[in-house]
mmCIF file of C-alpha atoms in Angstrom:
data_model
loop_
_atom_site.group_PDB
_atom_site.id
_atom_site.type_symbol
_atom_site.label_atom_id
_atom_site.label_comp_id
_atom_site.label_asym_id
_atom_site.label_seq_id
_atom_site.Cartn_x
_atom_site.Cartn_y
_atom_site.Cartn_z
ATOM 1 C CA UNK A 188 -103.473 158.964 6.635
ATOM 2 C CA UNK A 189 -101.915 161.011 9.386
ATOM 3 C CA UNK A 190 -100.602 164.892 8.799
ATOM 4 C CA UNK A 191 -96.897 163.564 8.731
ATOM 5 C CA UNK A 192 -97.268 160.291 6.713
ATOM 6 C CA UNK A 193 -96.650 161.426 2.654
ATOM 7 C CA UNK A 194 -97.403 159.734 -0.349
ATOM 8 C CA UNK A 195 -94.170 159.842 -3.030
ATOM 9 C CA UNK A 196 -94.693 157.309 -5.585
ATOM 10 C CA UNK A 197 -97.748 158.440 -7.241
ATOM 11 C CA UNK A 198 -95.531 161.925 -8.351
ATOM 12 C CA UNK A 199 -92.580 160.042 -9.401
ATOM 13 C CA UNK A 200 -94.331 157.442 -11.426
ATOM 14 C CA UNK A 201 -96.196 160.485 -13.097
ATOM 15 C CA UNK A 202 -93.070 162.541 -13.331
ATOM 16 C CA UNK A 203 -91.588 159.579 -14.937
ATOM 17 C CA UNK A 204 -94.102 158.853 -17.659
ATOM 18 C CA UNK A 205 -94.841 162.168 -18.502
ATOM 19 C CA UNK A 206 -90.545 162.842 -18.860
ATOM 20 C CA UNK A 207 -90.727 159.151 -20.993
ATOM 21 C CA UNK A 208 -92.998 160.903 -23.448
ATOM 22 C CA UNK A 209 -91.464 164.191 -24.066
ATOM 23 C CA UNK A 210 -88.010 162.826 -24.131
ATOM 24 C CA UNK A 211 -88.970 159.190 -26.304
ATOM 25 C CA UNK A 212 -92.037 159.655 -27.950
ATOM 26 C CA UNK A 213 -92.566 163.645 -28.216
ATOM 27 C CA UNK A 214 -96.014 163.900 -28.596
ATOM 28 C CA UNK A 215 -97.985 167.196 -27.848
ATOM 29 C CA UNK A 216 -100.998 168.782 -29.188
ATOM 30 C CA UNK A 217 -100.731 171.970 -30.541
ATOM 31 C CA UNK A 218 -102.393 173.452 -27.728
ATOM 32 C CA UNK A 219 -104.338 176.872 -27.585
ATOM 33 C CA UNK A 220 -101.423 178.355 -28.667
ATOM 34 C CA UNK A 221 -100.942 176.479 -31.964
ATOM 35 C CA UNK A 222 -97.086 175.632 -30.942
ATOM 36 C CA UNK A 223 -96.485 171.884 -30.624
ATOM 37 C CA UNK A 224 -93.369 172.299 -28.938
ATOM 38 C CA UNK A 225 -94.434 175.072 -26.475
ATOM 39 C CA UNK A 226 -96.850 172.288 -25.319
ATOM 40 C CA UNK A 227 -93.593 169.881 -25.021
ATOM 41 C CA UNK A 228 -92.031 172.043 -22.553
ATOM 42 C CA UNK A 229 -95.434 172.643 -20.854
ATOM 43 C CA UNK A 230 -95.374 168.329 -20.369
ATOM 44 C CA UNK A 231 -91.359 168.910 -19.774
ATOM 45 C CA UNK A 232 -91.693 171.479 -16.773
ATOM 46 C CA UNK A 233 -94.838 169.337 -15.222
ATOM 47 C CA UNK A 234 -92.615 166.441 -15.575
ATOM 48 C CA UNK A 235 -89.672 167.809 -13.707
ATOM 49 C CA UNK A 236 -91.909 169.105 -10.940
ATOM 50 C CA UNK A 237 -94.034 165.962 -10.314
ATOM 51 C CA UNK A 238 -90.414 164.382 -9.777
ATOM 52 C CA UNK A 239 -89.050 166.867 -7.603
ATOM 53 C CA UNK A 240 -92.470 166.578 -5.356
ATOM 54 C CA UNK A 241 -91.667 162.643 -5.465
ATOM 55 C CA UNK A 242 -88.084 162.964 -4.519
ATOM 56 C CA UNK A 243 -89.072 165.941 -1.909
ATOM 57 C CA UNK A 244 -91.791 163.768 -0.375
ATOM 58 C CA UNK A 245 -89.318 160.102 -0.251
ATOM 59 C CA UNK A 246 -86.236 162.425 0.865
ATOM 60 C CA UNK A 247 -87.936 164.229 3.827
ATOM 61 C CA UNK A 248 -91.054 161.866 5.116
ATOM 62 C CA UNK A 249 -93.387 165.662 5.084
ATOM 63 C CA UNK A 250 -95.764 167.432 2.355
ATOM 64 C CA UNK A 251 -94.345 170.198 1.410
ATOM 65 C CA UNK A 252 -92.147 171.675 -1.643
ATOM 66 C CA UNK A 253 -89.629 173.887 0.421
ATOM 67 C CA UNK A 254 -86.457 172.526 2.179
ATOM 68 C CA UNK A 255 -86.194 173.718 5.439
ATOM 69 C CA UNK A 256 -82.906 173.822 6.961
ATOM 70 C CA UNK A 257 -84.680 171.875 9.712
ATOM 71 C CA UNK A 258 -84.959 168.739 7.908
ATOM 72 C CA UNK A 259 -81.418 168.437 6.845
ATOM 73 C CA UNK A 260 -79.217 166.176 8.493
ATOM 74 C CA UNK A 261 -75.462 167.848 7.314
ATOM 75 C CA UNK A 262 -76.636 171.601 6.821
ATOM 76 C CA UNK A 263 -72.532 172.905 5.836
ATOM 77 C CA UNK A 264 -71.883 169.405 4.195
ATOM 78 C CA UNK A 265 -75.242 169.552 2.359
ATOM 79 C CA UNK A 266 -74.725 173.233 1.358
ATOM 80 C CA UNK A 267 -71.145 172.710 0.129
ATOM 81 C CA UNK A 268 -72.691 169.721 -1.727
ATOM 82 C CA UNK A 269 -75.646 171.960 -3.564
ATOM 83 C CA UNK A 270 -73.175 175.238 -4.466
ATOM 84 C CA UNK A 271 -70.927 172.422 -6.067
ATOM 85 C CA UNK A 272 -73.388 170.614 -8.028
ATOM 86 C CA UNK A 273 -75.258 174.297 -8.828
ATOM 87 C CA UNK A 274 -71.547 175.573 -10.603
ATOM 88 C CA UNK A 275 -71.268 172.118 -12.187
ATOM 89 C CA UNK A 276 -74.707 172.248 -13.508
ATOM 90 C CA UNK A 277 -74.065 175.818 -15.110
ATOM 91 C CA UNK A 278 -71.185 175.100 -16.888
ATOM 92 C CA UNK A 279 -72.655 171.477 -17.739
ATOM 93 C CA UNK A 280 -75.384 173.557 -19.704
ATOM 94 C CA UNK A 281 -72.914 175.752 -20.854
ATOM 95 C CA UNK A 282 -70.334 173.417 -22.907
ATOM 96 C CA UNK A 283 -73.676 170.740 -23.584
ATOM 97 C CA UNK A 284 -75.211 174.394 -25.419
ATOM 98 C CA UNK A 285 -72.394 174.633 -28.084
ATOM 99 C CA UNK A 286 -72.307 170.911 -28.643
ATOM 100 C CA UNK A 287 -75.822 169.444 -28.066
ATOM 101 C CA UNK A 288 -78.618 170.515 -29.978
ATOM 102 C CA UNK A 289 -80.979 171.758 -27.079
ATOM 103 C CA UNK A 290 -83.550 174.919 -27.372
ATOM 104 C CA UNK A 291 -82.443 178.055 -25.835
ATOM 105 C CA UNK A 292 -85.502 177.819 -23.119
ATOM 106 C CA UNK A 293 -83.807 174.455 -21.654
ATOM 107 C CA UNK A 294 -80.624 176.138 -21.104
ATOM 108 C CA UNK A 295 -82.426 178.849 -19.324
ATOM 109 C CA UNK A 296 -84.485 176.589 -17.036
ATOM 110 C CA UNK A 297 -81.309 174.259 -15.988
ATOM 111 C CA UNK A 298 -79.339 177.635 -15.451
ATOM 112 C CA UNK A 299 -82.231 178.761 -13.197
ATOM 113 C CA UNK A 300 -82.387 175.542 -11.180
ATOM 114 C CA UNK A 301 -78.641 175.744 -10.853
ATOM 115 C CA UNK A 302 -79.237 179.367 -9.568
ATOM 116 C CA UNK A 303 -81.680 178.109 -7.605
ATOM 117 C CA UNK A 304 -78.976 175.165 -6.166
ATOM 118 C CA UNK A 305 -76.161 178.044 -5.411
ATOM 119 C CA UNK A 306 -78.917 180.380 -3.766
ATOM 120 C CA UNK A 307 -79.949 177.487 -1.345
ATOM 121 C CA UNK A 308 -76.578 176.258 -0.348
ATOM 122 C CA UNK A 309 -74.990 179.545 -0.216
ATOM 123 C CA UNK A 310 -78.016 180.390 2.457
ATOM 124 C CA UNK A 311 -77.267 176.803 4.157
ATOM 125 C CA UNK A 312 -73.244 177.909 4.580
ATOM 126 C CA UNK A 313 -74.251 180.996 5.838
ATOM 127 C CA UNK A 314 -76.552 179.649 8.487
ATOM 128 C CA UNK A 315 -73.905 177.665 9.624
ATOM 129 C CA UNK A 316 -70.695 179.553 9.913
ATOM 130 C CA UNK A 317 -70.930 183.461 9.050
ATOM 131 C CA UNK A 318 -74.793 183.744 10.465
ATOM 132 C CA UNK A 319 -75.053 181.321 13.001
ATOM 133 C CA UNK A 320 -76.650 182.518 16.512
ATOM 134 C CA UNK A 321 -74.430 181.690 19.386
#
């Protein structure tokens, strides 16, 4: 296997079963912490990032967890796209909190990937219009 070749599927079929069995079955052990559901969000958050490594790894043909501006095709349409979908996901987890019966912690975690969203694309607009070199 050569330095740029990647391997994507074994993190999304990982990221997939382990997100199967918090969200269907919702099995944990109680874990050094004696807190069955701590553990749950422990399986939830490894879930989430063994997906994101899939999707990072299929997206962008590279190891590697960070998105370089240099690997973006669109950097103003892409960074329009992520500030968009970072506001929709905050108030998403904003009207699903009063109606939905999620824990506080999940709210927190979606709000700081949707911070996370704004931060990037904000950076990706800047590059490309206020920032850019000549």
């Amino acid at each position: 296997m050569s330095r740029r070749e990647s391997t994507w599927w074994p993190f999304l079929g990982i990221g997939i079963i382990i997100l199967i069995e918090v969200l269907f079955v919702g099995w944990a052990p109680s874990g050094p912490w004696e807190d069955e559901s701590f553990t749950l969000g422990v399986f939830g958050l490894i879930g989430l990032f063994s997906l994101y490594v899939g999707w990072f790894r299929w997206k962008f043909k590279t190891n590697g967890l960070i998105p370089w501006l240099s690997l973006w095709n669109d950097v103003a349409r892409s960074g329009k796209l992520l500030v968009t979908l970072g506001v929709v996901m905050i108030f998403s987890t904003w009207f699903a909190g009063s109606w939905l019966s999620i824990p506080p912690a999940g709210g927190l975690i979606l709000n700081l990937i949707a911070s996370l969203l704004i931060l990037q694309g904000t950076y990706a607009i800047l590059t490309t219009g206020l920032l850019n070199e000549p």
